């Protein structure tokens, strides 16, 4: 038998190869050569050893029959499952924080009393007076529910406990994994335990040493995890002979064919621990097949391995988890299995997927006790079993919620909102609807949320009606959205409160341009349409529209079918404040991307915690700026400074003695479109360039007039840009939640998820994201490798692609 510092190499030198087998490529050689190779053995020495075994030493036989894998380390990659895994160490990297306190599990029932669709409000009990952004470029979409290999369900009432730490060794992988804290993967949760994530040697390498009789484990899950890890690390297979609540027996798949490996573990009832009672090891068999997967690498093992990653960032996509798992174990599991593992890890960390629905009502009561004035509207549907109404249960349907600081903050924000919807990931389908406001410093602020089944007329009507009632009752409000028919129906409802002059609607020009590009190909035409939409004067709009008409008259006919006030800036009467797209909503989709992977109650908790952090950070920034006696936001100061530089090139003529009416002549053009001469009225805060009335602060021409008449420009700035207004946005913070023990009880039926929202159990479904021209990559952006994310080469020629995907072995 080989020593601790040597390899046992299996060399197939005759026979045939079967390529179409269940486990991959299979060698049928019945008499392979066994050669012991030390880590210091060179290529020439290995070839000499093979030739010597074959009795061909000194012959002219081609020595290239054995080769190393290109791009790998000095370790040889050979067709043998009996070669131990030697993996280079990797430098620890920082991990992005998932700064949301989701501790505490609640679970009571929601009141339900009618047999039809019900709307339940959670009243306040009587007498009870940034660094959060996810990567916006990460567009990977989680798939629907997929069946597991073992048939076990995810998020069961008693999920398996995360045990132990992982192996200290890991294969080197591309730099784009650097956002993961691989040190966290090696964290041993129970350092005092004799065994954790597999049996350990003196260096802490998991699964590389043999089991010992008397070795103990905290529970059966930990014991099974150790046996599976051992099997994966050794690259061998075993089968379960007996498994029940008291005993677990496994033996090698080649037991009786030259291998005697067997392990028997039993429960010690008095101590409640599992112990190795019998062990025949190590394996004496030699595998004769190569496979990129391993039967013991099931989603339970993967879930334990990826637990620290999910705890640090629940939004990490499946491709990253799959590659990390392959690099760590040396085997590449299926996408389906890794997805199942992620769902299990999320359920263990953030709560069971099904029970999370029943935790919502009581958590809402706890928040209302903490912050009186919190609005939460829960709707449920009746449950029927065998045609009979089950009054003990109710299906979750919709939930609207907002917090008092958000309601108060909106009074000091710009008088517009952007609404958007984003899909949920995980075990159950659904859509998160969000309303976004913006302060005078261009900071986005989510002010209202809703969980609904999908984007349709009924769900948008539910969301917008409560938004109007509880958060945005101000007259003259502007709503920016895409052209979804459900939004259109909800806003045009006679009793919705969103019709002019109470409220106005505007389209996101990004969505309009994307729809335009579906009919008319070519980026030049699309650019002309966008330029026309951004035009702040009718003259400039006509300039770009005439160019578009010269390209294709049908393009203008298409644009003319949409009312100008909905997509052009010069017709919006200054209501947009320069916002032409729903990019603020798209940005929030990135901010909340991590929470979209969580069970519903944890998602709602996350909005509470993230808003608390947002209010603290932005409030401190505003307070610090006020302390320096600044008057306006940083955003406005930068704009004014840029306008002042441009204003130096103008000639000003005053036309009245009250110093309010002027003409300004540009000595040199200041942009791609210029009128040459502009009329400015400081009294009405207008300018022929359109910037003054569109952005609500002085344009370069207005600043030139102020300088000419020795007037200050500050009185002509909208109040929303003042630091005092921005401070008022964040003045009321989020209160720390009251401990769960002090929450009021909630009596009612158990809230359960709608079974119709359960994702498909089979197959890998299509992405829920509808990709449009807005998702096109920037043509000037350098192309990167799809594997290592580095520029200069493609996936096909990536040097990382040559690394061995797995080796395994037996000492």
Short mmCIF file of C-alpha atoms in Angstrom, two decimals, residues 130 132-136 418 420 434 436 438 442-446 581-593 596 610:
data_model
loop_
_atom_site.label_atom_id
_atom_site.label_comp_id
_atom_site.label_asym_id
_atom_site.label_seq_id
_atom_site.Cartn_x
_atom_site.Cartn_y
_atom_site.Cartn_z
CA UNK A 130 -26.85 52.39 1.38
CA UNK A 132 -26.98 47.60 0.59
CA UNK A 133 -26.74 47.35 -3.15
CA UNK A 134 -26.35 44.07 -4.98
CA UNK A 135 -24.42 43.85 -8.21
CA UNK A 136 -26.64 45.54 -10.84
CA UNK A 418 -41.87 55.38 -10.17
CA UNK A 420 -42.30 48.67 -11.13
CA UNK A 434 -42.41 48.57 -5.47
CA UNK A 436 -39.94 54.50 -5.54
CA UNK A 438 -36.48 60.36 -4.96
CA UNK A 442 -31.01 61.97 -6.30
CA UNK A 443 -31.24 59.31 -3.56
CA UNK A 444 -33.87 56.68 -4.25
CA UNK A 445 -36.26 55.67 -1.49
CA UNK A 446 -38.73 52.77 -1.58
CA UNK A 581 -36.97 56.41 -17.35
CA UNK A 582 -37.79 54.05 -14.51
CA UNK A 583 -34.10 53.47 -13.90
CA UNK A 584 -34.66 54.29 -10.25
CA UNK A 585 -37.02 51.32 -10.07
CA UNK A 586 -34.58 49.13 -11.97
CA UNK A 587 -31.92 50.12 -9.45
CA UNK A 588 -34.16 49.13 -6.57
CA UNK A 589 -34.67 45.79 -8.28
CA UNK A 590 -30.95 45.33 -7.82
CA UNK A 591 -31.07 46.56 -4.23
CA UNK A 592 -33.80 44.07 -3.39
CA UNK A 593 -32.46 41.26 -5.52
CA UNK A 596 -36.20 38.09 -3.72
CA UNK A 610 -32.81 47.72 4.90
#
